[in-house]
CSV table of C-alpha atoms in Angstrom, one decimal:
chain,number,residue,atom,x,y,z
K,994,UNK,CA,0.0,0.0,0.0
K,995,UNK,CA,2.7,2.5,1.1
K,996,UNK,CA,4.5,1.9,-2.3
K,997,UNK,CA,1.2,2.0,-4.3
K,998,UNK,CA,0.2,5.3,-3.2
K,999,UNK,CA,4.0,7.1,-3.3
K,1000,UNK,CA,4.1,5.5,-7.0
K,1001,UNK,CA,0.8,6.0,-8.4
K,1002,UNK,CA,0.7,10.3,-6.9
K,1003,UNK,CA,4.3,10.3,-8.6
K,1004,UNK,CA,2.8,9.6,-11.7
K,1005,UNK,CA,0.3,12.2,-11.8
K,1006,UNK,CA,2.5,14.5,-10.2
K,1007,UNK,CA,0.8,14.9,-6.9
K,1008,UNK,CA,2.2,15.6,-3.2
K,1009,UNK,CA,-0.2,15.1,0.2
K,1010,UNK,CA,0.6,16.3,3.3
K,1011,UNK,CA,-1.5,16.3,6.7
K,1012,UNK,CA,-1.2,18.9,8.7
K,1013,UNK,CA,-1.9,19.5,12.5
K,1014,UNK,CA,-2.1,23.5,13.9
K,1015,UNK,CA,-2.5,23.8,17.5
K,1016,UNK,CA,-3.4,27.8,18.8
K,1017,UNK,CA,-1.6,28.1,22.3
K,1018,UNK,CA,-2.6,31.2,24.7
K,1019,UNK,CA,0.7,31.7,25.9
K,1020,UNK,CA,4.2,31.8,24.7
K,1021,UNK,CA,6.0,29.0,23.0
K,1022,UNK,CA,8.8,27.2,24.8
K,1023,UNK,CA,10.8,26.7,22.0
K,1024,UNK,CA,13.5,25.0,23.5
K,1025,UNK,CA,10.7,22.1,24.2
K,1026,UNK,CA,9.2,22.5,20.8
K,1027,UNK,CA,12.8,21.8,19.4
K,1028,UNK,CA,12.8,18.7,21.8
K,1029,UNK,CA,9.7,17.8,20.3
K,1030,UNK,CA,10.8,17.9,16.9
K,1031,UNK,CA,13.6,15.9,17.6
K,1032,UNK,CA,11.8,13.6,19.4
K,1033,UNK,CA,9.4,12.9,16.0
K,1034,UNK,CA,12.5,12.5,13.9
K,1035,UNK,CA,13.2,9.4,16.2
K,1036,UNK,CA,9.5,7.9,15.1
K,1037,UNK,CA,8.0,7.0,11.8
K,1038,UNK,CA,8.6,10.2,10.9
K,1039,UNK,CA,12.7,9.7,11.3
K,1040,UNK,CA,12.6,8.2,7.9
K,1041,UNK,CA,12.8,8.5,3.5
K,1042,UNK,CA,12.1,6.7,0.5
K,1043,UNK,CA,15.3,5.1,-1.2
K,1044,UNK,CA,14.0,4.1,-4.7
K,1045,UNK,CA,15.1,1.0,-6.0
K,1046,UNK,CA,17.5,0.9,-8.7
K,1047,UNK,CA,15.5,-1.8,-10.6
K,1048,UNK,CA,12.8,-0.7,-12.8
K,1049,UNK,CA,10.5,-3.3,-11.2
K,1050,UNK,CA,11.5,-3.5,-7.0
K,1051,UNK,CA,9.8,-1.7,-4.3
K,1052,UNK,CA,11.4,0.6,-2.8
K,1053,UNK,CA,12.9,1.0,0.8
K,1054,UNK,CA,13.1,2.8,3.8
K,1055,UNK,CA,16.1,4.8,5.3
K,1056,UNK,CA,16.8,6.7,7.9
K,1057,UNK,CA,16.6,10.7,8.2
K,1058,UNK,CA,16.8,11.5,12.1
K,1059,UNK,CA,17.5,15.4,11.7
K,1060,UNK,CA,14.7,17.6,12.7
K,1061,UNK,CA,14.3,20.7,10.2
K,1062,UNK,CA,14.3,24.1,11.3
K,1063,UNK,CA,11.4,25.7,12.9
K,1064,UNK,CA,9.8,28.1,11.0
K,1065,UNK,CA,9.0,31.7,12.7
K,1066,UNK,CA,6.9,33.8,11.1
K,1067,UNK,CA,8.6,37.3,10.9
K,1068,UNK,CA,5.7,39.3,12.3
K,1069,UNK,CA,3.1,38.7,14.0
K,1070,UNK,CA,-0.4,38.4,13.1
K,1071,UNK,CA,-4.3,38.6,14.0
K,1072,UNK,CA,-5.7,36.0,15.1
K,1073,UNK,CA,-8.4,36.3,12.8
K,1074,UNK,CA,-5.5,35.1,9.9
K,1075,UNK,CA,-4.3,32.4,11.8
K,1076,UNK,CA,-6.9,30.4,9.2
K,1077,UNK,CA,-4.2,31.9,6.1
K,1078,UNK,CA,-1.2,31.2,7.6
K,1079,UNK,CA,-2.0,27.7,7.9
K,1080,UNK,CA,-2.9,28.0,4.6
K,1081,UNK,CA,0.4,29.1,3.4
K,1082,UNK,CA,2.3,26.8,6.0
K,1083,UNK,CA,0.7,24.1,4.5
K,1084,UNK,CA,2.1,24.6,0.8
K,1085,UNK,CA,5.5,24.6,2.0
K,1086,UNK,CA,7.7,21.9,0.1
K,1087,UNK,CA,7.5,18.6,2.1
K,1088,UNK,CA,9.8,15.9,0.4
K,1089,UNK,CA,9.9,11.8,1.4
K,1090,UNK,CA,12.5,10.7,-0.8
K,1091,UNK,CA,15.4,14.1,-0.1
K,1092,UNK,CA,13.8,15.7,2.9
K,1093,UNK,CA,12.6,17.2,5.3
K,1094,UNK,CA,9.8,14.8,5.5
K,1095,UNK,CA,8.1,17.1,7.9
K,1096,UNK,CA,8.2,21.2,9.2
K,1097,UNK,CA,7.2,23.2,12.0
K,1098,UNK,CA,6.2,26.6,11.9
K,1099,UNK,CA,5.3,29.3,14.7
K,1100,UNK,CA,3.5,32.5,14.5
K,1101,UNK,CA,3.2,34.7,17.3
K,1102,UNK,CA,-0.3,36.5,17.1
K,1103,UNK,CA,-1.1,40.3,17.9
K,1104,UNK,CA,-2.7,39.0,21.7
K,1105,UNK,CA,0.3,37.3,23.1
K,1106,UNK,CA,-1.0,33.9,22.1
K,1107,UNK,CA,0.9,31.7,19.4
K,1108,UNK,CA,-0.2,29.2,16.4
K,1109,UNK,CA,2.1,26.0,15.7
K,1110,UNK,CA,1.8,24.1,12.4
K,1111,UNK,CA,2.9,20.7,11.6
K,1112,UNK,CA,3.4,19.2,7.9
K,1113,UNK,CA,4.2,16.2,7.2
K,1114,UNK,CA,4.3,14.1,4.3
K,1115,UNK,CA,1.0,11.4,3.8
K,1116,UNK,CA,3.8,8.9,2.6
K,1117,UNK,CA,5.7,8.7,6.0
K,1118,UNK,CA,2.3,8.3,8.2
K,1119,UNK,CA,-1.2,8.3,8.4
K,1120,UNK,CA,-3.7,10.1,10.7
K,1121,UNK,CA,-4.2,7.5,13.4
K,1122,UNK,CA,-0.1,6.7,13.3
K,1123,UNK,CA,0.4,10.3,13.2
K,1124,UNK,CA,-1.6,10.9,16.7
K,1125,UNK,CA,0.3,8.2,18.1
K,1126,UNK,CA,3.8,9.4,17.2
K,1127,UNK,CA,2.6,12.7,18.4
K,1128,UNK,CA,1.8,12.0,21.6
K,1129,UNK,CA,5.1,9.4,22.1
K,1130,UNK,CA,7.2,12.7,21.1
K,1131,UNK,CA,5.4,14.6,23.7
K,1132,UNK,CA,6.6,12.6,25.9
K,1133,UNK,CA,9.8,11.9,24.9
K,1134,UNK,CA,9.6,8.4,23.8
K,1135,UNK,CA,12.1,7.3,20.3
K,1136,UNK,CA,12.0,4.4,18.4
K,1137,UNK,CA,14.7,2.3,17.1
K,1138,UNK,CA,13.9,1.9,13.9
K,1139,UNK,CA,16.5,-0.3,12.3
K,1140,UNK,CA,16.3,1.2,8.9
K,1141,UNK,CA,19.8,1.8,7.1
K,1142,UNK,CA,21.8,5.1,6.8
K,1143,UNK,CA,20.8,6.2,3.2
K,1144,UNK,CA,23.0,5.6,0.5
K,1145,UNK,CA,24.1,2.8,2.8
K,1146,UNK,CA,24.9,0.0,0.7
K,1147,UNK,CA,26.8,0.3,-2.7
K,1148,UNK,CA,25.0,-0.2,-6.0
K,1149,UNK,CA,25.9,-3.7,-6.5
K,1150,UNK,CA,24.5,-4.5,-3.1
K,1151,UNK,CA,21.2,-2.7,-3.5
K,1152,UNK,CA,20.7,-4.3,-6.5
K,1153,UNK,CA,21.3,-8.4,-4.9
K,1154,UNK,CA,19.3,-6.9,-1.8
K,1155,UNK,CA,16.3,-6.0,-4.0
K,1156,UNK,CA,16.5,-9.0,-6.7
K,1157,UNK,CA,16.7,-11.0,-3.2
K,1158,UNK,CA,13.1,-9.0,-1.9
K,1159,UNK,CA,11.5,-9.2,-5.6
K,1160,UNK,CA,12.1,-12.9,-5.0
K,1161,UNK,CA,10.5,-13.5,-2.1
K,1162,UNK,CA,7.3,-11.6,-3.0
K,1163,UNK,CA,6.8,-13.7,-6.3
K,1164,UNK,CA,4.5,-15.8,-4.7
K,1165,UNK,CA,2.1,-13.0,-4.4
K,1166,UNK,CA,2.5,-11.8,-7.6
K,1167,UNK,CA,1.3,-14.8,-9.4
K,1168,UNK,CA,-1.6,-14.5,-6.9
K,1169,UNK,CA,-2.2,-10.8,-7.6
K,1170,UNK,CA,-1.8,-11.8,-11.4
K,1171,UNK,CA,-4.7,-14.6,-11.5
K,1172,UNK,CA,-6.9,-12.3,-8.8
K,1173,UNK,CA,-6.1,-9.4,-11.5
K,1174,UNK,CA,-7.5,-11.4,-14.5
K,1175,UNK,CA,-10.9,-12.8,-12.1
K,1176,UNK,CA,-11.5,-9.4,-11.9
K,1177,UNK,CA,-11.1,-8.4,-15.3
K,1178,UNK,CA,-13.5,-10.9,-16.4
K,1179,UNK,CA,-15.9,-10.4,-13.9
K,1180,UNK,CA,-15.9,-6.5,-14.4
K,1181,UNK,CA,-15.0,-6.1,-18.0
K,1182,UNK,CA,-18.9,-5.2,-19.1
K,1183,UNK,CA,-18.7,-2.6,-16.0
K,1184,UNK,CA,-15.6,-0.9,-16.6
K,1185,UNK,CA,-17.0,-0.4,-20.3
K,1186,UNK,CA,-20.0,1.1,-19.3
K,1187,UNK,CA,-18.2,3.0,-17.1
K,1188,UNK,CA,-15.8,4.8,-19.4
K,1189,UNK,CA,-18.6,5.2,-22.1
K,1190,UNK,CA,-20.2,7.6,-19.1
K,1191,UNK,CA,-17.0,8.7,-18.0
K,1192,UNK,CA,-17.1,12.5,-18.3
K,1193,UNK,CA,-16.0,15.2,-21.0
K,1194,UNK,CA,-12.9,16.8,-20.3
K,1195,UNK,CA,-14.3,19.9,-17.8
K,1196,UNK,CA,-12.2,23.6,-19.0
K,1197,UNK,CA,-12.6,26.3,-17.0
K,1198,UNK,CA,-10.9,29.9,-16.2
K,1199,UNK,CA,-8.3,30.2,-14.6
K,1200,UNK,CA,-7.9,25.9,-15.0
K,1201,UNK,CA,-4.1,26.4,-14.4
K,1202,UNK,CA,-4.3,28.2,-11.1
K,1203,UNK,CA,-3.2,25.9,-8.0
K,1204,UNK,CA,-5.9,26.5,-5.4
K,1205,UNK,CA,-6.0,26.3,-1.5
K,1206,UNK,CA,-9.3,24.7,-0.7
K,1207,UNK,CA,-11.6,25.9,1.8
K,1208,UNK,CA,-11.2,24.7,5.2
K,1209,UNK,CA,-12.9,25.4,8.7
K,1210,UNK,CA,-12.6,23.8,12.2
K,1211,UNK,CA,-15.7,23.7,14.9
K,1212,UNK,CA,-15.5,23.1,18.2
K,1213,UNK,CA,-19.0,21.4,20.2
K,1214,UNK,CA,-19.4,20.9,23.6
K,1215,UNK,CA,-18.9,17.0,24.3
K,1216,UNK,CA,-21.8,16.7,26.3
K,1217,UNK,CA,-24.3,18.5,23.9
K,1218,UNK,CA,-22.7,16.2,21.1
K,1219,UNK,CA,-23.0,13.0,22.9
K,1220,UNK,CA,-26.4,14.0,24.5
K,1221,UNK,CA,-27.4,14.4,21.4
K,1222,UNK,CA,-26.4,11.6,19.3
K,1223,UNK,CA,-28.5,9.7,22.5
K,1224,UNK,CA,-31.2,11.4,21.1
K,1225,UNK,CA,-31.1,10.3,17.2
K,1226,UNK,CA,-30.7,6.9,18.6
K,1227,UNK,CA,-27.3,6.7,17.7
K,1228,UNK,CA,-23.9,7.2,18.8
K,1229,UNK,CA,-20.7,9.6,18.7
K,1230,UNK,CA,-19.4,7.9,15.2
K,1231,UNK,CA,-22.4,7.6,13.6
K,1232,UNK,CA,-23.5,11.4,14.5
K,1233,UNK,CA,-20.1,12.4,12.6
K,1234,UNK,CA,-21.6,10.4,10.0
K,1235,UNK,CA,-24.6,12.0,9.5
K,1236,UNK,CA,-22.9,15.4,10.0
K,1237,UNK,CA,-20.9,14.1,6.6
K,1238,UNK,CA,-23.9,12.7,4.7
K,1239,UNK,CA,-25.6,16.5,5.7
K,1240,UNK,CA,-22.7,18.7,4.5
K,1241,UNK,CA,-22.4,16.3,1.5
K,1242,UNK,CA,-26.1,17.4,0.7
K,1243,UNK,CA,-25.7,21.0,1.2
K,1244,UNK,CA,-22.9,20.9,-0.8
K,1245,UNK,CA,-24.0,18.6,-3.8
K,1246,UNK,CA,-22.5,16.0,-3.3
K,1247,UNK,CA,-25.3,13.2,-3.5
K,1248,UNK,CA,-25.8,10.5,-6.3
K,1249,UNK,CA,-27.8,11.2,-9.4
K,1250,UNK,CA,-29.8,7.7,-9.0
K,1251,UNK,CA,-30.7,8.0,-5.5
K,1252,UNK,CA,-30.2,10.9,-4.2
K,1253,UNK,CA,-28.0,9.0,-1.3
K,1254,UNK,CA,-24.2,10.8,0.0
K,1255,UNK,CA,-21.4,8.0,-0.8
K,1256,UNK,CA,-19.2,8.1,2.7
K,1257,UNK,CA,-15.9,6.6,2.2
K,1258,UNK,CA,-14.5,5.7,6.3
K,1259,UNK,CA,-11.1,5.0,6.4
K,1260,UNK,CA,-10.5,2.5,9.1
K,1261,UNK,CA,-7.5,1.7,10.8
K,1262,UNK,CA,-5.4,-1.4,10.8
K,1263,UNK,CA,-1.9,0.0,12.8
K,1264,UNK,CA,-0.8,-2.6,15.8
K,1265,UNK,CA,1.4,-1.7,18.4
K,1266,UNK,CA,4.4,-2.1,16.2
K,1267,UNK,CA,3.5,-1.1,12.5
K,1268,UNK,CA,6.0,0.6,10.8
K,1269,UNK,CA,3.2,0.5,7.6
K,1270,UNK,CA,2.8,4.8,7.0
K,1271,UNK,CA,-1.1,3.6,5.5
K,1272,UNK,CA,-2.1,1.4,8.2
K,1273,UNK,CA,-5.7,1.7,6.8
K,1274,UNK,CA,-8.8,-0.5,5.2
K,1275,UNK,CA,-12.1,1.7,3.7
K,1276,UNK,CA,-15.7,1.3,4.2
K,1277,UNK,CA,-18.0,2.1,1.9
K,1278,UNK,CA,-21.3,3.1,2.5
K,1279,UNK,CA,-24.2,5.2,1.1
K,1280,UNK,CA,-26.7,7.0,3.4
K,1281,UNK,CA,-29.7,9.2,3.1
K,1282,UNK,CA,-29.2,12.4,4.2
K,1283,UNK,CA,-32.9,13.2,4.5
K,1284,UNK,CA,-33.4,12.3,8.2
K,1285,UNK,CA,-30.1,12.3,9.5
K,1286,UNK,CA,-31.1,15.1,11.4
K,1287,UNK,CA,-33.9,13.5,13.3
K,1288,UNK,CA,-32.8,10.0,13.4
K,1289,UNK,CA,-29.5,8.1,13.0
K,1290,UNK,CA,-30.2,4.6,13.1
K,1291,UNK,CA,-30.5,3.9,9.8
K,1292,UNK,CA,-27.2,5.5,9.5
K,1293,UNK,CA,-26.1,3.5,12.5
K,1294,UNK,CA,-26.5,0.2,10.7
K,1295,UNK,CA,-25.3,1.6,7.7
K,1296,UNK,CA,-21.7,1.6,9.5
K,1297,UNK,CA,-22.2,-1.6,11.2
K,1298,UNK,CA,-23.2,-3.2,8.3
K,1299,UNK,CA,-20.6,-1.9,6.0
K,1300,UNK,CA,-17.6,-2.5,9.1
K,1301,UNK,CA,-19.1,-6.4,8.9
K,1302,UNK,CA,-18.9,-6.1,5.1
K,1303,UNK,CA,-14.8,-4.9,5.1
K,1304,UNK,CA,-14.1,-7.8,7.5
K,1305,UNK,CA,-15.5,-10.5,6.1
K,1306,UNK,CA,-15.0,-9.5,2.6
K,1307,UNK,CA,-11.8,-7.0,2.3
K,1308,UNK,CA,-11.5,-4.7,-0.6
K,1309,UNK,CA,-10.8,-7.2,-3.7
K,1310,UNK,CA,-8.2,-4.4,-5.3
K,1311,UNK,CA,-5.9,-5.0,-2.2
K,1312,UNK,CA,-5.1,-8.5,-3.8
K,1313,UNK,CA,-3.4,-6.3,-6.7
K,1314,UNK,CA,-0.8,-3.7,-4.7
K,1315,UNK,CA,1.6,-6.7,-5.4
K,1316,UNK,CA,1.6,-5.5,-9.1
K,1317,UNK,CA,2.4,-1.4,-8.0
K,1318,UNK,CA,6.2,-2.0,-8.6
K,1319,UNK,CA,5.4,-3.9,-12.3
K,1320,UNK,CA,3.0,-1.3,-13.2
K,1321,UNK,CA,4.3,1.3,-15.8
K,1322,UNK,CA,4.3,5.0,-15.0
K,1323,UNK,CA,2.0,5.6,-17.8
K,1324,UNK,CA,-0.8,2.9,-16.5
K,1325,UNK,CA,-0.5,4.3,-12.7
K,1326,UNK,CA,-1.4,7.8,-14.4
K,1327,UNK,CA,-4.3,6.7,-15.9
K,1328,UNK,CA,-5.4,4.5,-12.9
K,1329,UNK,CA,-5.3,7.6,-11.0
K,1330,UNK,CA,-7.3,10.0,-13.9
K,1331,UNK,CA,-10.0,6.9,-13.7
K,1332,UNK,CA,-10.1,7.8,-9.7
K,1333,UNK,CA,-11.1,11.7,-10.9
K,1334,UNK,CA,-14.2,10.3,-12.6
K,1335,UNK,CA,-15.9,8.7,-9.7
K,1336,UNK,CA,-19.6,9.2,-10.2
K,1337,UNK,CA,-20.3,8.9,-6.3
K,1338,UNK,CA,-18.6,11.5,-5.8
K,1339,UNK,CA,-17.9,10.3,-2.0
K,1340,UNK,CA,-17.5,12.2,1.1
K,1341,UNK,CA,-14.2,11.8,3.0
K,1342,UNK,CA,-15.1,11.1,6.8
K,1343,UNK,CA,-12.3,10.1,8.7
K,1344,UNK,CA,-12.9,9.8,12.8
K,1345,UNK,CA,-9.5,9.9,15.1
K,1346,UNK,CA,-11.8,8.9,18.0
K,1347,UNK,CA,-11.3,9.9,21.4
K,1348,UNK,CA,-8.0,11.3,21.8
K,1349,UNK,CA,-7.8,11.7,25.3
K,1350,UNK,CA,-8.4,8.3,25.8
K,1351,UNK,CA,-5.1,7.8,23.2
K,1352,UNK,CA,-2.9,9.8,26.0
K,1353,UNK,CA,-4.7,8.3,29.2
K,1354,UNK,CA,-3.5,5.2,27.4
K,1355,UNK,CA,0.0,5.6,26.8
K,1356,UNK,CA,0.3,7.9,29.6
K,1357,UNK,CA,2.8,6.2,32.7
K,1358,UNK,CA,0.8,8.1,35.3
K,1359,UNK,CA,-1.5,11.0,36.1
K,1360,UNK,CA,1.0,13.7,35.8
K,1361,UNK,CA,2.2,12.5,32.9
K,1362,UNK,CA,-1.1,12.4,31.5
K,1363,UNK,CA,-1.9,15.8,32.4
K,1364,UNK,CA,1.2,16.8,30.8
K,1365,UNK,CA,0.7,15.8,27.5
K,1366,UNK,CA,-2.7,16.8,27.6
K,1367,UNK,CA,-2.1,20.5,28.5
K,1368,UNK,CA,0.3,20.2,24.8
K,1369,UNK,CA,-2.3,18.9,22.6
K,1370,UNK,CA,-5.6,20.0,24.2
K,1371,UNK,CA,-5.4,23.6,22.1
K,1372,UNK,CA,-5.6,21.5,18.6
K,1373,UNK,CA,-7.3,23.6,16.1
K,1374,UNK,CA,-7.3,21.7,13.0
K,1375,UNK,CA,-6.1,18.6,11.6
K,1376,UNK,CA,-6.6,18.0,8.0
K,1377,UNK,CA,-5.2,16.1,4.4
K,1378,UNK,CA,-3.8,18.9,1.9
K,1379,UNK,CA,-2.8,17.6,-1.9
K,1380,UNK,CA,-0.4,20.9,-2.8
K,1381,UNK,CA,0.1,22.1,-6.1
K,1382,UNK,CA,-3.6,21.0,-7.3
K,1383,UNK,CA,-5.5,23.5,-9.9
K,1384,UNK,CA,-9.1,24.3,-10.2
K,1385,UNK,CA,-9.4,22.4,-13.6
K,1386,UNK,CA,-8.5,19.1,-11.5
K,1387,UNK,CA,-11.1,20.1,-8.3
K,1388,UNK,CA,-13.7,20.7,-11.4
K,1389,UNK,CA,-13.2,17.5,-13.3
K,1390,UNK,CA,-13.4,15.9,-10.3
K,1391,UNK,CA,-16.5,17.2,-9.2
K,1392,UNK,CA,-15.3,18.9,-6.2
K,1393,UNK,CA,-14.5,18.0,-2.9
K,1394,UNK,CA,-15.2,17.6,0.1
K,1395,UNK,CA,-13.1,15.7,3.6
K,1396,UNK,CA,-14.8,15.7,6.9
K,1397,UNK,CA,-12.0,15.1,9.8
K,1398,UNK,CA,-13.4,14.8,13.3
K,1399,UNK,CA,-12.0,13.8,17.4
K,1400,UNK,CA,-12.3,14.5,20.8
K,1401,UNK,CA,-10.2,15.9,23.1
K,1402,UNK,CA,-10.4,18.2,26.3
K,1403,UNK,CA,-14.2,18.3,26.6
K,1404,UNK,CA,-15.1,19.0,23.0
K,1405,UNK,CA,-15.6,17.4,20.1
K,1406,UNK,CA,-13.5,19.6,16.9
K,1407,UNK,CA,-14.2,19.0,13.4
K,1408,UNK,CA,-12.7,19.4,10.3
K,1409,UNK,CA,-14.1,20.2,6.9
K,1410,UNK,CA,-12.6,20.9,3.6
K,1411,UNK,CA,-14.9,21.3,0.8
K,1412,UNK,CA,-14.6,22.7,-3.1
K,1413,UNK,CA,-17.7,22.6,-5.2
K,1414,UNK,CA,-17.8,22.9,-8.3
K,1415,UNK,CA,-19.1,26.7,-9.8
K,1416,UNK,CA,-19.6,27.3,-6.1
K,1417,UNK,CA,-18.1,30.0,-4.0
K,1418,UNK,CA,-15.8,28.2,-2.2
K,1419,UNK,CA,-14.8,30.8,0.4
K,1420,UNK,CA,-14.0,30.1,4.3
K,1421,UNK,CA,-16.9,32.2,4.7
K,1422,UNK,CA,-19.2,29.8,3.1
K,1423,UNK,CA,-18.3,27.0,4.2
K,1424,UNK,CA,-18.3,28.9,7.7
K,1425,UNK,CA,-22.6,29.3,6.8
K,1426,UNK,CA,-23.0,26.3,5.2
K,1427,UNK,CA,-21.4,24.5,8.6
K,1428,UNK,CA,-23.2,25.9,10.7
K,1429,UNK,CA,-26.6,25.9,8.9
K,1430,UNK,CA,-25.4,21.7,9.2
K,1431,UNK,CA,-24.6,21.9,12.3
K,1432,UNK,CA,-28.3,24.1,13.5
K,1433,UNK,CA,-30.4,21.5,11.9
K,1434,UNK,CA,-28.5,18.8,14.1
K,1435,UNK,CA,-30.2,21.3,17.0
K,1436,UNK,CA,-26.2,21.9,17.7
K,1437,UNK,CA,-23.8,24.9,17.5
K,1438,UNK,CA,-20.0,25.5,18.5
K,1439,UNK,CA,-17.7,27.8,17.4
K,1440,UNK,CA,-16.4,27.8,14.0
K,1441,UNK,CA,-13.0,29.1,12.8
């Protein structure tokens, strides 16, 4: 998976980064924050890509324990604009293969209070990895990764070592091959269906112009949230759910035959010791968004039924990754054009959970809890960027839109992300159009 994703975004030239902005009320100890980053170059983010020399081997991990500088903003700001710096923090370069793999940035706001931003590259981690590597830096816990120096070994040795590791996964490539041509059969009359409907090239002004899509957090009171998801008949997960199939409504984003919102959950697969960066299996599921606002349990067995669907029958594509490192740059492009055209036009929702149970758990003690809560309890924002996209490739694609939620420090905080196509796509919008959401849940927060 990790190899798939890295070589198929090469091939249509795209970077992803997740970034993670906290908004202290004090000033930053940036002695500690230095710790800190130190600290996360001794995790899964203490690493790079070293692509193979063969044409056809996956590539490897090295390591790259130096922290980059910390970015400090040169003057300070409102906090009002705190929303556009992280903007502009997150299209700084990010790089997995030459580094830095990661950046931290500080700006001091007009108040005394101070914004931090973390980017990271999507092909070191994922969210749920992320939030554990964060909170193990916190508190000061490395990881011995074992991965070599890069550059390490000489050409001839690479070479033996990755003839040596195509070798051993042979035996999953025939299997990938014969799963690859089942499927062919059995979806050959689809797929051609599927790119007769596929749609016209979409040209619009300003096509060219890389975009930074609209994004907003809120903040609800975890009692009102969980009091009220009580009240749909549902629970904490499936109200973010509904929230999701809601926005998706307002914003377009429902299927042509039905009318239903396509929600795409990413679920996590990391164990104590995964060094995977996507650690992750999807659910698929598609909900009404009609009544989500007066009751949830259809939406609440949506998810059950479509978490019992992913375990008993996986995704059948995952049989295929074994092909990424034999598949041609020019088939990897067009796989990932085909993904454009999706006529669902799903509805990101990913769900960290309850982050303050994360700490209490890898917390020693009390005080150490309490420690690393006091660092991570101001989060303002976590979210999935793709830099150096254009408006011609958020058109053709039918927009947009990632909803991101957890809980921490008595509130739950989401995340949302949206471009629509022809729409207005301002913070300001999306500001309306979340809290319109959020007022026929019979909730409010504050939105930033």
């Amino acid at each position: 998976m990790d190899y798939a994703l890295f070589a198929q975004h090469r091939a249509i030239d795209r970077n992803v980064v997740i970034q993670v902005v906290w908004v202290y009320d004090q000033a930053v100890d940036f002695d500690g924050l230095r710790l800190f980053s130190r600290n996360l170059g001794y995790g899964l983010l203490g690493r790079r890509i070293e692509r193979s020399r063969l044409p056809f081997a996956r590539h490897r991990w090295v390591l790259d324990h130096s922290p980059p500088d910390i970015d400090i903003a040169a003057s300070a700001r409102p906090r009002a604009e705190v929303s556009d710096w992280a903007d502009e923090h997150s299209r700084l370069p990010t790089d997995p293969e030459r580094g830095p793999g990661w950046r931290i940035g500080v700006l001091p706001l007009e108040d005394g209070a101070n914004a931090v931003s973390l980017v990271l590259s999507h092909y070191l981690i994922d969210g749920f990895g992320l939030a554990v590597t964060i909170v193990n830096a916190a508190m000061g816990r490395t990881r011995d990764l074992d991965y070599p120096p890069p550059r390490s070994l000489t050409r001839l040795r690479a070479v033996a070592q990755d003839v040596r590791q195509v070798t051993r996964d042979m035996p999953q490539v025939a299997r990938a091959v014969a799963a690859g041509a089942r499927l062919a059969r059995r979806n050959r009359q689809d797929n051609a269906k599927s790119s007769a409907s596929r749609p016209a090239p979409v040209e619009v002004a300003d096509g060219d112009e890389v975009i930074a899509v609209p994004v907003i957090t809120m903040h609800i009171d975890l009692d009102d949230w969980d009091n009220r998801a009580k009240a749909l008949g549902g629970t904490s997960d499936t109200l973010v759910a509904g929230l999701a199939a809601k926005l998706g409504q307002l914003l377009g984003r429902q299927r042509a035959s039905d009318g239903a919102v396509t929600l795409q959950l990413p679920i996590s697969e990391r164990t104590a010791d995964d060094t995977r960066a996507i650690a992750v299996s999807y659910a698929r599921l598609n909900v009404d968004p009609t009544n989500v606002t007066t009751d949830l349990r259809d939406v609440r067995a949506a998810v059950k039924q479509a978490l019992a669907d992913l375990r008993e029958q996986p995704d059948e594509f995952l049989q295929l990754l074994p092909l990424a490192p034999f598949t041609p740059r020019r088939a990897l492009k067009r796989m990932g054009d085909a993904m454009v055209a999706d006529p669902d036009h799903p509805v990101f929702c990913s769900n960290l959970g309850d982050l303050g149970l994360l700490l209490y758990a890898l917390a020693n003690d009390d005080d150490e809890y309490a420690i690393v809560s006091g660092i991570l309890v101001p989060l303002q924002l976590i979210r999935v960027v793709g830099q150096n996209v254009t408006r011609q490739w958020y058109e053709q694609a039918g927009g947009q839109l990632n909803v991101q939620s957890w809980r921490i420090g008595g509130k739950v905080s989401i995340t949302v992300d949206a471009y629509q196509p022809n729409g207005e796509n301002t913070k300001q919008s999306l500001r309306e159009i979340t809290a319109r959401a959020l007022a026929e849940f019979d909730l409010s927060g504050d939105v930033y």
